[in-house]
C-alpha cells in the first residue's frame, strides 16, 4: 500500500477542500459533502457525506497501521499476538456450584 500513499494524501486533501456548508433557517448549519457529478447548488448530501467519512476513517486506519509497523520495525519490536479466547469459552460452559445465587430453587429470603 505504501506506493499509493501519495494518492491517499491527495484524496484526503481533496476531501478537506470540498466540504459543503448549508445554513439552516433555524440558524444551524450542516457540513458535509456533495457529489461533483451534481450541480454545485445545494447543500451536503447524506450518501456523499457517508462515503467521505468512510474514506477518511479507512485512511486513518491505514496510516495508523503503517505507522505502527514502522515504529515496530525501527525499534525491533513485534506486533501483539492474537488473543486466545478459549479460556472464556470454557468459563461460559462451566457448571456453577449449588446455591451460588442462581435461580432455579424455591423462592426464599
PDB file of N, CA and C in Angstrom:
ATOM      1  N   UNK A   1       0.820  -1.195   0.000  1.00  0.00           N
ATOM      2  CA  UNK A   1       0.000   0.000   0.000  1.00  0.00           C
ATOM      3  C   UNK A   1       0.865   1.261   0.000  1.00  0.00           C
ATOM      4  N   UNK A   2       2.094   1.154   0.447  1.00  0.00           N
ATOM      5  CA  UNK A   2       2.959   2.334   0.525  1.00  0.00           C
ATOM      6  C   UNK A   2       3.111   3.088  -0.792  1.00  0.00           C
ATOM      7  N   UNK A   3       3.179   2.406  -1.926  1.00  0.00           N
ATOM      8  CA  UNK A   3       3.322   3.168  -3.166  1.00  0.00           C
ATOM      9  C   UNK A   3       2.128   4.083  -3.453  1.00  0.00           C
ATOM     10  N   UNK A   4       1.007   3.825  -2.811  1.00  0.00           N
ATOM     11  CA  UNK A   4      -0.214   4.590  -3.075  1.00  0.00           C
ATOM     12  C   UNK A   4      -0.469   5.681  -2.042  1.00  0.00           C
ATOM     13  N   UNK A   5       0.451   5.879  -1.110  1.00  0.00           N
ATOM     14  CA  UNK A   5       0.227   6.884  -0.066  1.00  0.00           C
ATOM     15  C   UNK A   5       0.098   8.297  -0.636  1.00  0.00           C
ATOM     16  N   UNK A   6       0.784   8.588  -1.723  1.00  0.00           N
ATOM     17  CA  UNK A   6       0.644   9.898  -2.358  1.00  0.00           C
ATOM     18  C   UNK A   6      -0.780  10.127  -2.840  1.00  0.00           C
ATOM     19  N   UNK A   7      -1.374   9.096  -3.428  1.00  0.00           N
ATOM     20  CA  UNK A   7      -2.759   9.201  -3.890  1.00  0.00           C
ATOM     21  C   UNK A   7      -3.719   9.341  -2.710  1.00  0.00           C
ATOM     22  N   UNK A   8      -3.445   8.618  -1.626  1.00  0.00           N
ATOM     23  CA  UNK A   8      -4.287   8.736  -0.429  1.00  0.00           C
ATOM     24  C   UNK A   8      -4.208  10.159   0.118  1.00  0.00           C
ATOM     25  N   UNK A   9      -3.002  10.723   0.141  1.00  0.00           N
ATOM     26  CA  UNK A   9      -2.827  12.091   0.645  1.00  0.00           C
ATOM     27  C   UNK A   9      -3.551  13.103  -0.243  1.00  0.00           C
ATOM     28  N   UNK A  10      -3.465  12.938  -1.554  1.00  0.00           N
ATOM     29  CA  UNK A  10      -4.149  13.890  -2.435  1.00  0.00           C
ATOM     30  C   UNK A  10      -5.666  13.747  -2.326  1.00  0.00           C
ATOM     31  N   UNK A  11      -6.139  12.538  -2.135  1.00  0.00           N
ATOM     32  CA  UNK A  11      -7.576  12.326  -1.973  1.00  0.00           C
ATOM     33  C   UNK A  11      -8.059  12.965  -0.669  1.00  0.00           C
ATOM     34  N   UNK A  12      -7.267  12.829   0.389  1.00  0.00           N
ATOM     35  CA  UNK A  12      -7.617  13.447   1.670  1.00  0.00           C
ATOM     36  C   UNK A  12      -7.639  14.970   1.544  1.00  0.00           C
ATOM     37  N   UNK A  13      -6.683  15.514   0.807  1.00  0.00           N
ATOM     38  CA  UNK A  13      -6.660  16.966   0.579  1.00  0.00           C
ATOM     39  C   UNK A  13      -7.897  17.398  -0.207  1.00  0.00           C
ATOM     40  N   UNK A  14      -8.295  16.597  -1.196  1.00  0.00           N
ATOM     41  CA  UNK A  14      -9.495  16.912  -1.974  1.00  0.00           C
ATOM     42  C   UNK A  14     -10.713  16.929  -1.049  1.00  0.00           C
ATOM     43  N   UNK A  15     -10.812  15.938  -0.176  1.00  0.00           N
ATOM     44  CA  UNK A  15     -11.949  15.893   0.758  1.00  0.00           C
ATOM     45  C   UNK A  15     -11.980  17.142   1.635  1.00  0.00           C
ATOM     46  N   UNK A  16     -10.815  17.544   2.131  1.00  0.00           N
ATOM     47  CA  UNK A  16     -10.752  18.716   3.013  1.00  0.00           C
ATOM     48  C   UNK A  16     -11.151  19.991   2.286  1.00  0.00           C
ATOM     49  N   UNK A  17     -10.854  20.077   1.007  1.00  0.00           N
ATOM     50  CA  UNK A  17     -11.140  21.314   0.271  1.00  0.00           C
ATOM     51  C   UNK A  17     -12.543  21.343  -0.346  1.00  0.00           C
ATOM     52  N   UNK A  18     -13.287  20.261  -0.250  1.00  0.00           N
ATOM     53  CA  UNK A  18     -14.618  20.210  -0.869  1.00  0.00           C
ATOM     54  C   UNK A  18     -15.754  20.033   0.137  1.00  0.00           C
ATOM     55  N   UNK A  19     -15.543  20.475   1.349  1.00  0.00           N
ATOM     56  CA  UNK A  19     -16.612  20.424   2.342  1.00  0.00           C
ATOM     57  C   UNK A  19     -17.649  21.475   1.969  1.00  0.00           C
ATOM     58  N   UNK A  20     -18.903  21.062   2.000  1.00  0.00           N
ATOM     59  CA  UNK A  20     -20.017  21.962   1.666  1.00  0.00           C
ATOM     60  C   UNK A  20     -20.731  22.325   2.958  1.00  0.00           C
ATOM     61  N   UNK A  21     -21.122  23.579   3.066  1.00  0.00           N
ATOM     62  CA  UNK A  21     -21.828  24.048   4.255  1.00  0.00           C
ATOM     63  C   UNK A  21     -23.172  24.623   3.831  1.00  0.00           C
ATOM     64  N   UNK A  22     -24.199  24.316   4.599  1.00  0.00           N
ATOM     65  CA  UNK A  22     -25.534  24.847   4.335  1.00  0.00           C
ATOM     66  C   UNK A  22     -26.073  25.466   5.612  1.00  0.00           C
ATOM     67  N   UNK A  23     -26.508  26.706   5.515  1.00  0.00           N
ATOM     68  CA  UNK A  23     -27.116  27.378   6.665  1.00  0.00           C
ATOM     69  C   UNK A  23     -28.598  27.047   6.704  1.00  0.00           C
ATOM     70  N   UNK A  24     -29.072  26.677   7.863  1.00  0.00           N
ATOM     71  CA  UNK A  24     -30.478  26.323   8.037  1.00  0.00           C
ATOM     72  C   UNK A  24     -31.265  27.546   8.473  1.00  0.00           C
ATOM     73  N   UNK A  25     -32.554  27.580   8.195  1.00  0.00           N
ATOM     74  CA  UNK A  25     -33.381  28.717   8.616  1.00  0.00           C
ATOM     75  C   UNK A  25     -33.378  28.926  10.127  1.00  0.00           C
ATOM     76  N   UNK A  26     -33.099  27.890  10.882  1.00  0.00           N
ATOM     77  CA  UNK A  26     -33.089  27.997  12.345  1.00  0.00           C
ATOM     78  C   UNK A  26     -31.788  28.595  12.871  1.00  0.00           C
ATOM     79  N   UNK A  27     -30.827  28.844  11.987  1.00  0.00           N
ATOM     80  CA  UNK A  27     -29.547  29.386  12.395  1.00  0.00           C
ATOM     81  C   UNK A  27     -28.457  28.331  12.496  1.00  0.00           C
ATOM     82  N   UNK A  28     -28.849  27.066  12.453  1.00  0.00           N
ATOM     83  CA  UNK A  28     -27.862  25.989  12.499  1.00  0.00           C
ATOM     84  C   UNK A  28     -27.197  25.827  11.136  1.00  0.00           C
ATOM     85  N   UNK A  29     -26.248  24.949  11.085  1.00  0.00           N
ATOM     86  CA  UNK A  29     -25.602  24.705   9.799  1.00  0.00           C
ATOM     87  C   UNK A  29     -25.275  23.231   9.651  1.00  0.00           C
ATOM     88  N   UNK A  30     -25.319  22.790   8.427  1.00  0.00           N
ATOM     89  CA  UNK A  30     -24.950  21.426   8.065  1.00  0.00           C
ATOM     90  C   UNK A  30     -23.628  21.473   7.326  1.00  0.00           C
ATOM     91  N   UNK A  31     -22.760  20.528   7.628  1.00  0.00           N
ATOM     92  CA  UNK A  31     -21.497  20.422   6.903  1.00  0.00           C
ATOM     93  C   UNK A  31     -21.370  18.995   6.410  1.00  0.00           C
ATOM     94  N   UNK A  32     -20.897  18.843   5.193  1.00  0.00           N
ATOM     95  CA  UNK A  32     -20.737  17.519   4.611  1.00  0.00           C
ATOM     96  C   UNK A  32     -20.193  17.639   3.202  1.00  0.00           C
ATOM     97  N   UNK A  33     -20.501  16.665   2.375  1.00  0.00           N
ATOM     98  CA  UNK A  33     -20.005  16.655   1.005  1.00  0.00           C
ATOM     99  C   UNK A  33     -21.154  16.504   0.031  1.00  0.00           C
ATOM    100  N   UNK A  34     -20.886  16.927  -1.189  1.00  0.00           N
ATOM    101  CA  UNK A  34     -21.845  16.851  -2.277  1.00  0.00           C
ATOM    102  C   UNK A  34     -21.111  16.277  -3.475  1.00  0.00           C
ATOM    103  N   UNK A  35     -21.757  15.446  -4.240  1.00  0.00           N
ATOM    104  CA  UNK A  35     -21.128  14.818  -5.398  1.00  0.00           C
ATOM    105  C   UNK A  35     -20.698  15.863  -6.424  1.00  0.00           C
ATOM    106  N   UNK A  36     -19.518  15.686  -6.984  1.00  0.00           N
ATOM    107  CA  UNK A  36     -19.057  16.590  -8.045  1.00  0.00           C
ATOM    108  C   UNK A  36     -19.768  16.296  -9.359  1.00  0.00           C
ATOM    109  N   UNK A  37     -20.587  15.256  -9.395  1.00  0.00           N
ATOM    110  CA  UNK A  37     -21.374  14.934 -10.589  1.00  0.00           C
ATOM    111  C   UNK A  37     -22.720  15.653 -10.603  1.00  0.00           C
ATOM    112  N   UNK A  38     -23.012  16.387  -9.543  1.00  0.00           N
ATOM    113  CA  UNK A  38     -24.271  17.121  -9.439  1.00  0.00           C
ATOM    114  C   UNK A  38     -23.988  18.609  -9.538  1.00  0.00           C
ATOM    115  N   UNK A  39     -24.998  19.400  -9.866  1.00  0.00           N
ATOM    116  CA  UNK A  39     -24.802  20.848  -9.876  1.00  0.00           C
ATOM    117  C   UNK A  39     -24.325  21.325  -8.508  1.00  0.00           C
ATOM    118  N   UNK A  40     -23.484  22.342  -8.464  1.00  0.00           N
ATOM    119  CA  UNK A  40     -22.912  22.791  -7.189  1.00  0.00           C
ATOM    120  C   UNK A  40     -23.914  23.438  -6.240  1.00  0.00           C
ATOM    121  N   UNK A  41     -25.082  23.840  -6.770  1.00  0.00           N
ATOM    122  CA  UNK A  41     -26.088  24.453  -5.894  1.00  0.00           C
ATOM    123  C   UNK A  41     -26.659  23.380  -4.980  1.00  0.00           C
ATOM    124  N   UNK A  42     -26.896  23.746  -3.770  1.00  0.00           N
ATOM    125  CA  UNK A  42     -27.490  22.817  -2.818  1.00  0.00           C
ATOM    126  C   UNK A  42     -26.521  22.487  -1.708  1.00  0.00           C
ATOM    127  N   UNK A  43     -27.067  21.843  -0.710  1.00  0.00           N
ATOM    128  CA  UNK A  43     -26.272  21.520   0.459  1.00  0.00           C
ATOM    129  C   UNK A  43     -25.658  20.136   0.381  1.00  0.00           C
ATOM    130  N   UNK A  44     -25.075  19.719   1.467  1.00  0.00           N
ATOM    131  CA  UNK A  44     -24.455  18.399   1.512  1.00  0.00           C
ATOM    132  C   UNK A  44     -25.503  17.291   1.396  1.00  0.00           C
ATOM    133  N   UNK A  45     -25.076  16.166   0.875  1.00  0.00           N
ATOM    134  CA  UNK A  45     -25.961  15.015   0.712  1.00  0.00           C
ATOM    135  C   UNK A  45     -25.504  13.896   1.634  1.00  0.00           C
ATOM    136  N   UNK A  46     -26.459  13.155   2.150  1.00  0.00           N
ATOM    137  CA  UNK A  46     -26.144  12.090   3.099  1.00  0.00           C
ATOM    138  C   UNK A  46     -25.234  11.016   2.538  1.00  0.00           C
ATOM    139  N   UNK A  47     -25.534  10.523   1.340  1.00  0.00           N
ATOM    140  CA  UNK A  47     -24.733   9.417   0.812  1.00  0.00           C
ATOM    141  C   UNK A  47     -23.320   9.870   0.468  1.00  0.00           C
ATOM    142  N   UNK A  48     -23.164  11.100  -0.001  1.00  0.00           N
ATOM    143  CA  UNK A  48     -21.824  11.616  -0.300  1.00  0.00           C
ATOM    144  C   UNK A  48     -21.018  11.792   0.984  1.00  0.00           C
ATOM    145  N   UNK A  49     -21.678  12.316   2.003  1.00  0.00           N
ATOM    146  CA  UNK A  49     -21.015  12.527   3.282  1.00  0.00           C
ATOM    147  C   UNK A  49     -20.624  11.195   3.910  1.00  0.00           C
ATOM    148  N   UNK A  50     -21.500  10.208   3.808  1.00  0.00           N
ATOM    149  CA  UNK A  50     -21.187   8.887   4.355  1.00  0.00           C
ATOM    150  C   UNK A  50     -19.963   8.291   3.670  1.00  0.00           C
ATOM    151  N   UNK A  51     -19.884   8.413   2.351  1.00  0.00           N
ATOM    152  CA  UNK A  51     -18.726   7.888   1.624  1.00  0.00           C
ATOM    153  C   UNK A  51     -17.453   8.631   2.008  1.00  0.00           C
ATOM    154  N   UNK A  52     -17.536   9.944   2.167  1.00  0.00           N
ATOM    155  CA  UNK A  52     -16.363  10.736   2.535  1.00  0.00           C
ATOM    156  C   UNK A  52     -15.875  10.364   3.938  1.00  0.00           C
ATOM    157  N   UNK A  53     -16.800  10.209   4.866  1.00  0.00           N
ATOM    158  CA  UNK A  53     -16.424   9.845   6.234  1.00  0.00           C
ATOM    159  C   UNK A  53     -15.836   8.436   6.263  1.00  0.00           C
ATOM    160  N   UNK A  54     -16.411   7.535   5.484  1.00  0.00           N
ATOM    161  CA  UNK A  54     -15.879   6.167   5.404  1.00  0.00           C
ATOM    162  C   UNK A  54     -14.462   6.177   4.846  1.00  0.00           C
ATOM    163  N   UNK A  55     -14.240   6.957   3.815  1.00  0.00           N
ATOM    164  CA  UNK A  55     -12.905   7.073   3.224  1.00  0.00           C
ATOM    165  C   UNK A  55     -11.917   7.639   4.231  1.00  0.00           C
ATOM    166  N   UNK A  56     -12.312   8.668   4.953  1.00  0.00           N
ATOM    167  CA  UNK A  56     -11.427   9.277   5.945  1.00  0.00           C
ATOM    168  C   UNK A  56     -11.094   8.286   7.058  1.00  0.00           C
ATOM    169  N   UNK A  57     -12.079   7.522   7.492  1.00  0.00           N
ATOM    170  CA  UNK A  57     -11.844   6.543   8.558  1.00  0.00           C
ATOM    171  C   UNK A  57     -10.896   5.443   8.089  1.00  0.00           C
ATOM    172  N   UNK A  58     -11.091   4.972   6.877  1.00  0.00           N
ATOM    173  CA  UNK A  58     -10.204   3.931   6.352  1.00  0.00           C
ATOM    174  C   UNK A  58      -8.796   4.460   6.126  1.00  0.00           C
ATOM    175  N   UNK A  59      -8.685   5.701   5.692  1.00  0.00           N
ATOM    176  CA  UNK A  59      -7.360   6.307   5.507  1.00  0.00           C
ATOM    177  C   UNK A  59      -6.654   6.421   6.844  1.00  0.00           C
ATOM    178  N   UNK A  60      -7.388   6.818   7.866  1.00  0.00           N
ATOM    179  CA  UNK A  60      -6.805   6.928   9.208  1.00  0.00           C
ATOM    180  C   UNK A  60      -6.332   5.570   9.705  1.00  0.00           C
ATOM    181  N   UNK A  61      -7.139   4.534   9.492  1.00  0.00           N
ATOM    182  CA  UNK A  61      -6.754   3.186   9.921  1.00  0.00           C
ATOM    183  C   UNK A  61      -5.506   2.720   9.167  1.00  0.00           C
ATOM    184  N   UNK A  62      -5.444   3.024   7.875  1.00  0.00           N
ATOM    185  CA  UNK A  62      -4.275   2.642   7.081  1.00  0.00           C
ATOM    186  C   UNK A  62      -3.015   3.333   7.591  1.00  0.00           C
ATOM    187  N   UNK A  63      -3.098   4.629   7.811  1.00  0.00           N
ATOM    188  CA  UNK A  63      -1.938   5.383   8.286  1.00  0.00           C
ATOM    189  C   UNK A  63      -1.510   4.865   9.664  1.00  0.00           C
ATOM    190  N   UNK A  64      -2.469   4.578  10.522  1.00  0.00           N
ATOM    191  CA  UNK A  64      -2.139   4.049  11.849  1.00  0.00           C
ATOM    192  C   UNK A  64      -1.426   2.703  11.743  1.00  0.00           C
ATOM    193  N   UNK A  65      -1.916   1.814  10.885  1.00  0.00           N
ATOM    194  CA  UNK A  65      -1.292   0.504  10.697  1.00  0.00           C
ATOM    195  C   UNK A  65       0.134   0.642  10.188  1.00  0.00           C
ATOM    196  N   UNK A  66       0.319   1.503   9.183  1.00  0.00           N
ATOM    197  CA  UNK A  66       1.656   1.699   8.626  1.00  0.00           C
ATOM    198  C   UNK A  66       2.592   2.357   9.634  1.00  0.00           C
ATOM    199  N   UNK A  67       2.085   3.311  10.386  1.00  0.00           N
ATOM    200  CA  UNK A  67       2.899   3.983  11.391  1.00  0.00           C
ATOM    201  C   UNK A  67       3.337   3.000  12.475  1.00  0.00           C
ATOM    202  N   UNK A  68       2.418   2.168  12.946  1.00  0.00           N
ATOM    203  CA  UNK A  68       2.761   1.171  13.964  1.00  0.00           C
ATOM    204  C   UNK A  68       3.800   0.189  13.427  1.00  0.00           C
ATOM    205  N   UNK A  69       3.629  -0.247  12.169  1.00  0.00           N
ATOM    206  CA  UNK A  69       4.601  -1.167  11.574  1.00  0.00           C
ATOM    207  C   UNK A  69       5.975  -0.517  11.483  1.00  0.00           C
ATOM    208  N   UNK A  70       6.034   0.760  11.117  1.00  0.00           N
ATOM    209  CA  UNK A  70       7.312   1.470  11.026  1.00  0.00           C
ATOM    210  C   UNK A  70       7.979   1.601  12.393  1.00  0.00           C
ATOM    211  N   UNK A  71       7.202   1.946  13.405  1.00  0.00           N
ATOM    212  CA  UNK A  71       7.760   2.100  14.747  1.00  0.00           C
ATOM    213  C   UNK A  71       8.280   0.758  15.253  1.00  0.00           C
ATOM    214  N   UNK A  72       7.515  -0.304  15.061  1.00  0.00           N
ATOM    215  CA  UNK A  72       7.964  -1.626  15.496  1.00  0.00           C
ATOM    216  C   UNK A  72       9.233  -2.049  14.762  1.00  0.00           C
ATOM    217  N   UNK A  73       9.284  -1.789  13.455  1.00  0.00           N
ATOM    218  CA  UNK A  73      10.472  -2.154  12.681  1.00  0.00           C
ATOM    219  C   UNK A  73      11.690  -1.349  13.140  1.00  0.00           C
ATOM    220  N   UNK A  74      11.494  -0.071  13.397  1.00  0.00           N
ATOM    221  CA  UNK A  74      12.610   0.781  13.801  1.00  0.00           C
ATOM    222  C   UNK A  74      13.147   0.416  15.186  1.00  0.00           C
ATOM    223  N   UNK A  75      12.247   0.040  16.087  1.00  0.00           N
ATOM    224  CA  UNK A  75      12.659  -0.266  17.444  1.00  0.00           C
ATOM    225  C   UNK A  75      12.886  -1.757  17.688  1.00  0.00           C
ATOM    226  N   UNK A  76      12.712  -2.568  16.649  1.00  0.00           N
ATOM    227  CA  UNK A  76      12.930  -4.002  16.793  1.00  0.00           C
ATOM    228  C   UNK A  76      11.832  -4.713  17.560  1.00  0.00           C
ATOM    229  N   UNK A  77      10.644  -4.156  17.552  1.00  0.00           N
ATOM    230  CA  UNK A  77       9.524  -4.765  18.268  1.00  0.00           C
ATOM    231  C   UNK A  77       8.785  -5.763  17.399  1.00  0.00           C
ATOM    232  N   UNK A  78       7.750  -6.330  17.955  1.00  0.00           N
ATOM    233  CA  UNK A  78       6.898  -7.250  17.198  1.00  0.00           C
ATOM    234  C   UNK A  78       5.446  -6.965  17.562  1.00  0.00           C
ATOM    235  N   UNK A  79       4.551  -7.230  16.643  1.00  0.00           N
ATOM    236  CA  UNK A  79       3.141  -6.967  16.938  1.00  0.00           C
ATOM    237  C   UNK A  79       2.614  -7.904  18.025  1.00  0.00           C
ATOM    238  N   UNK A  80       1.578  -7.471  18.702  1.00  0.00           N
ATOM    239  CA  UNK A  80       0.961  -8.292  19.745  1.00  0.00           C
ATOM    240  C   UNK A  80       0.350  -9.536  19.113  1.00  0.00           C
ATOM    241  N   UNK A  81       0.389 -10.626  19.853  1.00  0.00           N
ATOM    242  CA  UNK A  81      -0.217 -11.855  19.348  1.00  0.00           C
ATOM    243  C   UNK A  81      -1.736 -11.767  19.512  1.00  0.00           C
ATOM    244  N   UNK A  82      -2.425 -12.566  18.731  1.00  0.00           N
ATOM    245  CA  UNK A  82      -3.886 -12.586  18.799  1.00  0.00           C
ATOM    246  C   UNK A  82      -4.323 -13.168  20.145  1.00  0.00           C
ATOM    247  N   UNK A  83      -5.420 -12.689  20.642  1.00  0.00           N
ATOM    248  CA  UNK A  83      -5.930 -13.173  21.927  1.00  0.00           C
ATOM    249  C   UNK A  83      -6.472 -14.586  21.771  1.00  0.00           C
ATOM    250  N   UNK A  84      -6.236 -15.391  22.776  1.00  0.00           N
ATOM    251  CA  UNK A  84      -6.781 -16.741  22.821  1.00  0.00           C
ATOM    252  C   UNK A  84      -8.060 -16.689  23.655  1.00  0.00           C
ATOM    253  N   UNK A  85      -9.191 -16.880  23.013  1.00  0.00           N
ATOM    254  CA  UNK A  85     -10.475 -16.756  23.698  1.00  0.00           C
ATOM    255  C   UNK A  85     -11.006 -18.092  24.217  1.00  0.00           C
ATOM    256  N   UNK A  86     -10.234 -19.157  24.057  1.00  0.00           N
ATOM    257  CA  UNK A  86     -10.709 -20.469  24.517  1.00  0.00           C
ATOM    258  C   UNK A  86     -10.980 -20.514  26.017  1.00  0.00           C
ATOM    259  N   UNK A  87     -10.159 -19.905  26.864  1.00  0.00           N
ATOM    260  CA  UNK A  87     -10.486 -19.945  28.302  1.00  0.00           C
ATOM    261  C   UNK A  87     -11.846 -19.321  28.614  1.00  0.00           C
ATOM    262  N   UNK A  88     -12.231 -18.285  27.900  1.00  0.00           N
ATOM    263  CA  UNK A  88     -13.544 -17.673  28.126  1.00  0.00           C
ATOM    264  C   UNK A  88     -14.655 -18.632  27.726  1.00  0.00           C
ATOM    265  N   UNK A  89     -14.451 -19.381  26.647  1.00  0.00           N
ATOM    266  CA  UNK A  89     -15.467 -20.339  26.220  1.00  0.00           C
ATOM    267  C   UNK A  89     -15.659 -21.416  27.282  1.00  0.00           C
ATOM    268  N   UNK A  90     -14.550 -21.883  27.859  1.00  0.00           N
ATOM    269  CA  UNK A  90     -14.655 -22.894  28.915  1.00  0.00           C
ATOM    270  C   UNK A  90     -15.362 -22.311  30.141  1.00  0.00           C
ATOM    271  N   UNK A  91     -15.082 -21.053  30.455  1.00  0.00           N
ATOM    272  CA  UNK A  91     -15.702 -20.423  31.611  1.00  0.00           C
ATOM    273  C   UNK A  91     -17.212 -20.315  31.418  1.00  0.00           C
ATOM    274  N   UNK A  92     -17.642 -19.956  30.231  1.00  0.00           N
ATOM    275  CA  UNK A  92     -19.076 -19.808  29.975  1.00  0.00           C
ATOM    276  C   UNK A  92     -19.799 -21.141  30.039  1.00  0.00           C
ATOM    277  N   UNK A  93     -19.094 -22.244  29.775  1.00  0.00           N
ATOM    278  CA  UNK A  93     -19.711 -23.564  29.809  1.00  0.00           C
ATOM    279  C   UNK A  93     -19.568 -24.241  31.175  1.00  0.00           C
ATOM    280  N   UNK A  94     -18.984 -23.561  32.139  1.00  0.00           N
ATOM    281  CA  UNK A  94     -18.741 -24.160  33.458  1.00  0.00           C
ATOM    282  C   UNK A  94     -20.043 -24.283  34.232  1.00  0.00           C
ATOM    283  N   UNK A  95     -20.090 -25.341  35.037  1.00  0.00           N
ATOM    284  CA  UNK A  95     -21.225 -25.527  35.945  1.00  0.00           C
ATOM    285  C   UNK A  95     -20.965 -24.688  37.190  1.00  0.00           C
ATOM    286  N   UNK A  96     -22.010 -24.062  37.680  1.00  0.00           N
ATOM    287  CA  UNK A  96     -21.895 -23.299  38.919  1.00  0.00           C
ATOM    288  C   UNK A  96     -22.234 -24.214  40.087  1.00  0.00           C
ATOM    289  N   UNK A  97     -21.539 -24.049  41.206  1.00  0.00           N
ATOM    290  CA  UNK A  97     -21.874 -24.871  42.376  1.00  0.00           C
ATOM    291  C   UNK A  97     -23.278 -24.526  42.882  1.00  0.00           C
ATOM    292  N   UNK A  98     -23.936 -25.479  43.493  1.00  0.00           N
ATOM    293  CA  UNK A  98     -25.291 -25.268  44.009  1.00  0.00           C
ATOM    294  C   UNK A  98     -25.337 -24.138  45.033  1.00  0.00           C
ATOM    295  N   UNK A  99     -26.398 -23.354  45.020  1.00  0.00           N
ATOM    296  CA  UNK A  99     -26.558 -22.275  45.979  1.00  0.00           C
ATOM    297  C   UNK A  99     -25.676 -21.075  45.692  1.00  0.00           C
ATOM    298  N   UNK A 100     -25.219 -20.925  44.467  1.00  0.00           N
ATOM    299  CA  UNK A 100     -24.318 -19.836  44.130  1.00  0.00           C
ATOM    300  C   UNK A 100     -25.072 -18.592  43.681  1.00  0.00           C
ATOM    301  N   UNK A 101     -26.284 -18.431  44.145  1.00  0.00           N
ATOM    302  CA  UNK A 101     -27.019 -17.220  43.832  1.00  0.00           C
ATOM    303  C   UNK A 101     -27.835 -17.300  42.564  1.00  0.00           C
ATOM    304  N   UNK A 102     -27.801 -18.404  41.901  1.00  0.00           N
ATOM    305  CA  UNK A 102     -28.586 -18.541  40.667  1.00  0.00           C
ATOM    306  C   UNK A 102     -30.022 -18.844  41.007  1.00  0.00           C
ATOM    307  N   UNK A 103     -30.864 -18.765  40.034  1.00  0.00           N
ATOM    308  CA  UNK A 103     -32.273 -19.097  40.241  1.00  0.00           C
ATOM    309  C   UNK A 103     -32.449 -20.597  40.264  1.00  0.00           C
ATOM    310  N   UNK A 104     -33.612 -21.058  40.008  1.00  0.00           N
ATOM    311  CA  UNK A 104     -33.853 -22.480  39.874  1.00  0.00           C
ATOM    312  C   UNK A 104     -34.297 -23.154  41.147  1.00  0.00           C
ATOM    313  N   UNK A 105     -34.259 -22.491  42.273  1.00  0.00           N
ATOM    314  CA  UNK A 105     -34.688 -23.099  43.526  1.00  0.00           C
ATOM    315  C   UNK A 105     -35.984 -22.477  43.994  1.00  0.00           C
ATOM    316  N   UNK A 106     -36.383 -22.865  45.181  1.00  0.00           N
ATOM    317  CA  UNK A 106     -37.593 -22.275  45.757  1.00  0.00           C
ATOM    318  C   UNK A 106     -37.316 -20.839  46.112  1.00  0.00           C
ATOM    319  N   UNK A 107     -38.322 -19.986  45.967  1.00  0.00           N
ATOM    320  CA  UNK A 107     -38.147 -18.592  46.308  1.00  0.00           C
ATOM    321  C   UNK A 107     -37.958 -18.463  47.804  1.00  0.00           C
ATOM    322  N   UNK A 108     -36.979 -17.723  48.177  1.00  0.00           N
ATOM    323  CA  UNK A 108     -36.716 -17.602  49.605  1.00  0.00           C
ATOM    324  C   UNK A 108     -36.053 -16.272  49.894  1.00  0.00           C
ATOM    325  N   UNK A 109     -35.828 -16.020  51.130  1.00  0.00           N
ATOM    326  CA  UNK A 109     -35.429 -14.741  51.503  1.00  0.00           C
ATOM    327  C   UNK A 109     -34.090 -14.444  51.849  1.00  0.00           C
TER     328      UNK A 109
END
